[in-house]
mmCIF file of C-alpha atoms in Angstrom:
data_model
loop_
_atom_site.group_PDB
_atom_site.id
_atom_site.type_symbol
_atom_site.label_atom_id
_atom_site.label_comp_id
_atom_site.label_asym_id
_atom_site.label_seq_id
_atom_site.Cartn_x
_atom_site.Cartn_y
_atom_site.Cartn_z
ATOM 1 C CA UNK A 1 -20.968 0.628 2.071
ATOM 2 C CA UNK A 2 -17.402 1.784 1.550
ATOM 3 C CA UNK A 3 -15.746 0.363 -1.584
ATOM 4 C CA UNK A 4 -12.075 -0.575 -1.770
ATOM 5 C CA UNK A 5 -9.473 -1.259 -4.439
ATOM 6 C CA UNK A 6 -5.996 -2.782 -4.434
ATOM 7 C CA UNK A 7 -3.315 -1.445 -6.771
ATOM 8 C CA UNK A 8 -0.559 -4.007 -7.363
ATOM 9 C CA UNK A 9 2.652 -2.543 -8.808
ATOM 10 C CA UNK A 10 5.044 -4.816 -10.714
ATOM 11 C CA UNK A 11 8.376 -3.888 -12.277
ATOM 12 C CA UNK A 12 10.891 -6.527 -13.403
ATOM 13 C CA UNK A 13 9.965 -8.828 -10.510
ATOM 14 C CA UNK A 14 7.510 -11.601 -11.370
ATOM 15 C CA UNK A 15 8.466 -14.552 -9.180
ATOM 16 C CA UNK A 16 6.421 -13.402 -6.169
ATOM 17 C CA UNK A 17 3.469 -11.789 -7.939
ATOM 18 C CA UNK A 18 1.265 -14.858 -7.689
ATOM 19 C CA UNK A 19 1.748 -14.939 -3.913
ATOM 20 C CA UNK A 20 0.878 -11.257 -3.713
ATOM 21 C CA UNK A 21 -2.345 -11.779 -5.689
ATOM 22 C CA UNK A 22 -3.223 -14.863 -3.645
ATOM 23 C CA UNK A 23 -2.911 -12.823 -0.458
ATOM 24 C CA UNK A 24 -5.584 -10.507 -1.887
ATOM 25 C CA UNK A 25 -7.832 -13.452 -2.793
ATOM 26 C CA UNK A 26 -7.524 -14.825 0.736
ATOM 27 C CA UNK A 27 -8.894 -11.649 2.309
ATOM 28 C CA UNK A 28 -11.785 -12.056 4.744
ATOM 29 C CA UNK A 29 -13.405 -9.198 2.787
ATOM 30 C CA UNK A 30 -12.489 -9.013 -0.894
ATOM 31 C CA UNK A 31 -11.753 -5.671 -2.551
ATOM 32 C CA UNK A 32 -14.259 -4.325 -5.066
ATOM 33 C CA UNK A 33 -11.542 -3.778 -7.658
ATOM 34 C CA UNK A 34 -7.977 -4.904 -8.327
ATOM 35 C CA UNK A 35 -5.613 -3.171 -10.738
ATOM 36 C CA UNK A 36 -2.255 -4.680 -11.662
ATOM 37 C CA UNK A 37 0.170 -2.133 -13.091
ATOM 38 C CA UNK A 38 3.030 -4.025 -14.743
ATOM 39 C CA UNK A 39 5.891 -3.369 -17.122
ATOM 40 C CA UNK A 40 5.200 -6.610 -19.029
ATOM 41 C CA UNK A 41 1.602 -7.787 -19.349
ATOM 42 C CA UNK A 42 2.555 -11.003 -21.165
ATOM 43 C CA UNK A 43 4.888 -11.967 -18.333
ATOM 44 C CA UNK A 44 2.135 -11.308 -15.804
ATOM 45 C CA UNK A 45 -0.308 -13.494 -17.718
ATOM 46 C CA UNK A 46 2.247 -16.300 -17.758
ATOM 47 C CA UNK A 47 2.999 -16.029 -14.050
ATOM 48 C CA UNK A 48 -0.465 -15.162 -12.768
ATOM 49 C CA UNK A 49 -3.610 -16.953 -13.933
ATOM 50 C CA UNK A 50 -5.950 -13.987 -13.701
ATOM 51 C CA UNK A 51 -8.385 -14.967 -10.950
ATOM 52 C CA UNK A 52 -12.095 -15.246 -11.666
ATOM 53 C CA UNK A 53 -12.787 -14.701 -7.965
ATOM 54 C CA UNK A 54 -12.366 -10.960 -8.539
ATOM 55 C CA UNK A 55 -14.469 -10.023 -11.540
ATOM 56 C CA UNK A 56 -13.380 -6.386 -11.561
ATOM 57 C CA UNK A 57 -9.692 -6.917 -12.330
ATOM 58 C CA UNK A 58 -7.679 -4.783 -14.751
ATOM 59 C CA UNK A 59 -4.099 -5.175 -15.973
ATOM 60 C CA UNK A 60 -2.359 -2.025 -17.196
ATOM 61 C CA UNK A 61 0.976 -1.978 -18.979
ATOM 62 C CA UNK A 62 3.403 0.711 -17.835
ATOM 63 C CA UNK A 63 6.981 0.113 -18.844
ATOM 64 C CA UNK A 64 8.637 2.508 -16.412
ATOM 65 C CA UNK A 65 9.913 2.153 -12.829
ATOM 66 C CA UNK A 66 8.541 5.375 -11.331
ATOM 67 C CA UNK A 67 6.058 4.517 -8.587
ATOM 68 C CA UNK A 68 4.218 7.806 -8.944
ATOM 69 C CA UNK A 69 3.468 7.284 -12.625
ATOM 70 C CA UNK A 70 2.391 3.713 -12.017
ATOM 71 C CA UNK A 71 -0.015 4.721 -9.272
ATOM 72 C CA UNK A 72 -1.406 7.646 -11.287
ATOM 73 C CA UNK A 73 -2.118 5.434 -14.291
ATOM 74 C CA UNK A 74 -3.995 3.026 -12.024
ATOM 75 C CA UNK A 75 -6.026 5.796 -10.388
ATOM 76 C CA UNK A 76 -7.339 6.785 -13.817
ATOM 77 C CA UNK A 77 -8.884 3.318 -14.083
ATOM 78 C CA UNK A 78 -10.504 3.146 -10.659
ATOM 79 C CA UNK A 79 -14.272 2.946 -10.478
ATOM 80 C CA UNK A 80 -16.467 4.286 -7.670
ATOM 81 C CA UNK A 81 -13.853 3.576 -4.992
ATOM 82 C CA UNK A 82 -13.473 5.084 -1.517
ATOM 83 C CA UNK A 83 -10.260 3.537 -0.170
ATOM 84 C CA UNK A 84 -7.149 2.361 -2.034
ATOM 85 C CA UNK A 85 -4.645 -0.221 -0.795
ATOM 86 C CA UNK A 86 -1.156 -0.496 -2.313
ATOM 87 C CA UNK A 87 0.643 -3.809 -2.799
ATOM 88 C CA UNK A 88 4.162 -4.145 -4.199
ATOM 89 C CA UNK A 89 5.023 -7.215 -6.261
ATOM 90 C CA UNK A 90 7.107 -8.874 -3.522
ATOM 91 C CA UNK A 91 4.757 -8.203 -0.597
ATOM 92 C CA UNK A 92 1.692 -9.910 0.876
ATOM 93 C CA UNK A 93 -1.347 -8.872 2.910
ATOM 94 C CA UNK A 94 -2.429 -10.560 6.106
ATOM 95 C CA UNK A 95 -5.799 -12.221 5.590
ATOM 96 C CA UNK A 96 -7.890 -9.677 7.530
ATOM 97 C CA UNK A 97 -6.133 -6.496 6.417
ATOM 98 C CA UNK A 98 -8.792 -5.052 4.114
ATOM 99 C CA UNK A 99 -11.633 -5.807 6.518
ATOM 100 C CA UNK A 100 -9.736 -4.382 9.505
ATOM 101 C CA UNK A 101 -8.640 -1.159 7.825
ATOM 102 C CA UNK A 102 -11.934 -0.496 6.046
ATOM 103 C CA UNK A 103 -13.618 -0.404 9.454
ATOM 104 C CA UNK A 104 -11.127 2.223 10.591
ATOM 105 C CA UNK A 105 -11.964 4.474 7.643
ATOM 106 C CA UNK A 106 -15.701 3.921 8.096
ATOM 107 C CA UNK A 107 -15.585 4.948 11.755
ATOM 108 C CA UNK A 108 -13.142 7.867 11.445
ATOM 109 C CA UNK A 109 -13.935 10.512 8.856
ATOM 110 C CA UNK A 110 -10.844 12.506 9.805
ATOM 111 C CA UNK A 111 -8.434 9.619 9.100
ATOM 112 C CA UNK A 112 -7.074 10.116 5.583
ATOM 113 C CA UNK A 113 -4.365 7.485 5.541
ATOM 114 C CA UNK A 114 -3.649 4.323 7.532
ATOM 115 C CA UNK A 115 -0.144 2.909 7.873
ATOM 116 C CA UNK A 116 0.289 -0.590 9.251
ATOM 117 C CA UNK A 117 3.353 -2.226 10.746
ATOM 118 C CA UNK A 118 5.166 -4.673 8.476
ATOM 119 C CA UNK A 119 7.121 -7.897 8.965
ATOM 120 C CA UNK A 120 9.813 -9.303 6.683
ATOM 121 C CA UNK A 121 9.482 -12.966 5.705
ATOM 122 C CA UNK A 122 11.536 -15.397 3.641
ATOM 123 C CA UNK A 123 10.338 -17.646 0.795
ATOM 124 C CA UNK A 124 8.920 -20.114 3.322
ATOM 125 C CA UNK A 125 6.967 -17.487 5.252
ATOM 126 C CA UNK A 126 9.326 -17.393 8.222
ATOM 127 C CA UNK A 127 9.975 -14.024 9.849
ATOM 128 C CA UNK A 128 13.432 -12.681 8.997
ATOM 129 C CA UNK A 129 15.471 -11.454 11.937
ATOM 130 C CA UNK A 130 18.612 -9.489 11.159
ATOM 131 C CA UNK A 131 20.083 -6.093 11.977
ATOM 132 C CA UNK A 132 17.965 -4.312 9.350
ATOM 133 C CA UNK A 133 14.624 -5.790 10.438
ATOM 134 C CA UNK A 134 15.505 -5.312 14.102
ATOM 135 C CA UNK A 135 16.265 -1.625 13.544
ATOM 136 C CA UNK A 136 13.125 -1.118 11.452
ATOM 137 C CA UNK A 137 11.028 -2.792 14.135
ATOM 138 C CA UNK A 138 12.503 -0.537 16.821
ATOM 139 C CA UNK A 139 11.857 2.552 14.685
ATOM 140 C CA UNK A 140 8.105 1.947 14.567
ATOM 141 C CA UNK A 141 5.646 2.306 17.449
ATOM 142 C CA UNK A 142 3.980 -0.872 18.687
ATOM 143 C CA UNK A 143 0.767 0.912 19.549
ATOM 144 C CA UNK A 144 -1.950 2.758 17.676
ATOM 145 C CA UNK A 145 -0.862 6.311 17.023
ATOM 146 C CA UNK A 146 -2.643 9.308 15.482
ATOM 147 C CA UNK A 147 -0.353 11.598 13.480
ATOM 148 C CA UNK A 148 -1.271 15.138 12.481
ATOM 149 C CA UNK A 149 0.468 18.287 11.281
ATOM 150 C CA UNK A 150 1.157 19.347 14.876
ATOM 151 C CA UNK A 151 2.964 16.241 16.104
ATOM 152 C CA UNK A 152 4.513 14.842 12.921
ATOM 153 C CA UNK A 153 8.020 16.218 13.588
ATOM 154 C CA UNK A 154 8.073 14.852 17.134
ATOM 155 C CA UNK A 155 6.841 11.420 16.015
ATOM 156 C CA UNK A 156 9.134 11.209 13.001
ATOM 157 C CA UNK A 157 12.127 12.073 15.204
ATOM 158 C CA UNK A 158 11.329 9.217 17.588
ATOM 159 C CA UNK A 159 10.083 6.722 14.975
ATOM 160 C CA UNK A 160 11.953 7.380 11.689
ATOM 161 C CA UNK A 161 10.777 4.072 10.206
ATOM 162 C CA UNK A 162 7.096 4.612 10.874
ATOM 163 C CA UNK A 163 5.995 5.337 7.303
ATOM 164 C CA UNK A 164 8.244 2.904 5.482
ATOM 165 C CA UNK A 165 6.850 0.586 2.751
ATOM 166 C CA UNK A 166 4.171 1.362 0.126
ATOM 167 C CA UNK A 167 2.342 -1.892 0.872
ATOM 168 C CA UNK A 168 1.695 -0.684 4.418
ATOM 169 C CA UNK A 169 -0.296 2.309 3.163
ATOM 170 C CA UNK A 170 -4.055 2.613 2.659
ATOM 171 C CA UNK A 171 -5.501 5.957 1.631
ATOM 172 C CA UNK A 172 -8.758 7.635 0.712
ATOM 173 C CA UNK A 173 -9.109 7.679 -3.057
ATOM 174 C CA UNK A 174 -10.097 11.350 -3.325
ATOM 175 C CA UNK A 175 -6.601 12.308 -2.126
ATOM 176 C CA UNK A 176 -5.050 10.433 -5.038
ATOM 177 C CA UNK A 177 -7.395 12.251 -7.412
ATOM 178 C CA UNK A 178 -6.699 15.655 -5.887
ATOM 179 C CA UNK A 179 -2.896 15.334 -5.955
ATOM 180 C CA UNK A 180 -2.527 13.095 -9.006
ATOM 181 C CA UNK A 181 -0.355 15.514 -10.987
ATOM 182 C CA UNK A 182 2.057 15.793 -8.052
ATOM 183 C CA UNK A 183 2.091 12.040 -7.396
ATOM 184 C CA UNK A 184 2.815 11.230 -11.040
ATOM 185 C CA UNK A 185 6.160 13.055 -10.782
ATOM 186 C CA UNK A 186 7.417 11.057 -7.793
ATOM 187 C CA UNK A 187 10.095 8.515 -8.701
ATOM 188 C CA UNK A 188 11.007 7.144 -5.255
ATOM 189 C CA UNK A 189 9.849 7.476 -1.615
ATOM 190 C CA UNK A 190 6.187 7.493 -2.557
ATOM 191 C CA UNK A 191 5.363 6.452 1.005
ATOM 192 C CA UNK A 192 6.769 9.659 2.508
ATOM 193 C CA UNK A 193 5.091 11.825 -0.145
ATOM 194 C CA UNK A 194 1.682 10.234 0.545
ATOM 195 C CA UNK A 195 2.186 10.839 4.259
ATOM 196 C CA UNK A 196 2.609 14.593 3.877
ATOM 197 C CA UNK A 197 -0.161 14.857 1.289
ATOM 198 C CA UNK A 198 -2.506 13.120 3.729
ATOM 199 C CA UNK A 199 -1.530 15.462 6.550
ATOM 200 C CA UNK A 200 -2.697 18.368 4.390
ATOM 201 C CA UNK A 201 -6.165 16.785 4.415
ATOM 202 C CA UNK A 202 -6.467 15.382 7.948
ATOM 203 C CA UNK A 203 -4.973 12.729 10.222
ATOM 204 C CA UNK A 204 -2.842 9.666 9.592
ATOM 205 C CA UNK A 205 -3.276 6.575 11.758
ATOM 206 C CA UNK A 206 -0.495 4.065 12.403
ATOM 207 C CA UNK A 207 -1.691 0.627 13.529
ATOM 208 C CA UNK A 208 0.612 -2.077 14.892
#
């Protein structure tokens, strides 16, 4: 059985962290491990009562904003994990995300990374509709799409927003191990870097 982990990254934003963690606890299939990487552990403990529902939960202090370093420090603490999900402090998962995407990885050995469509919501959970979200929605395909090294330029030209958002990315853990030294040096645009790393290893699947 494939094992999964969620890495939650927190930096100077604590007001939504509890909602992010709750979205993990509401999953139809719980992850085998959760790692919270935060700049202030005491603040996290005040904001987030560490849930007993997930026994294998670790909080790591990392007082720096670079996504790559935060992810790399979490990877060092992962157990026997096959697939890693990323979750930023102000994002949430839909309730069936882990179950749905794990099945994709289990059935497709050549899929290295899965990117899912995202929606922007306000504090009350209502979908935000403005010029930014409209453009982002138009710049992503609304169908399942396999991306590889041969068609990436064509797809990226037509859908420039397709790989936006770290929380929309799920990836095989061995890739994070293999390219950890490279990932640790990435300050911004981790999503794009993970895309091209994954294409070195196989296919990327976008799901709507």
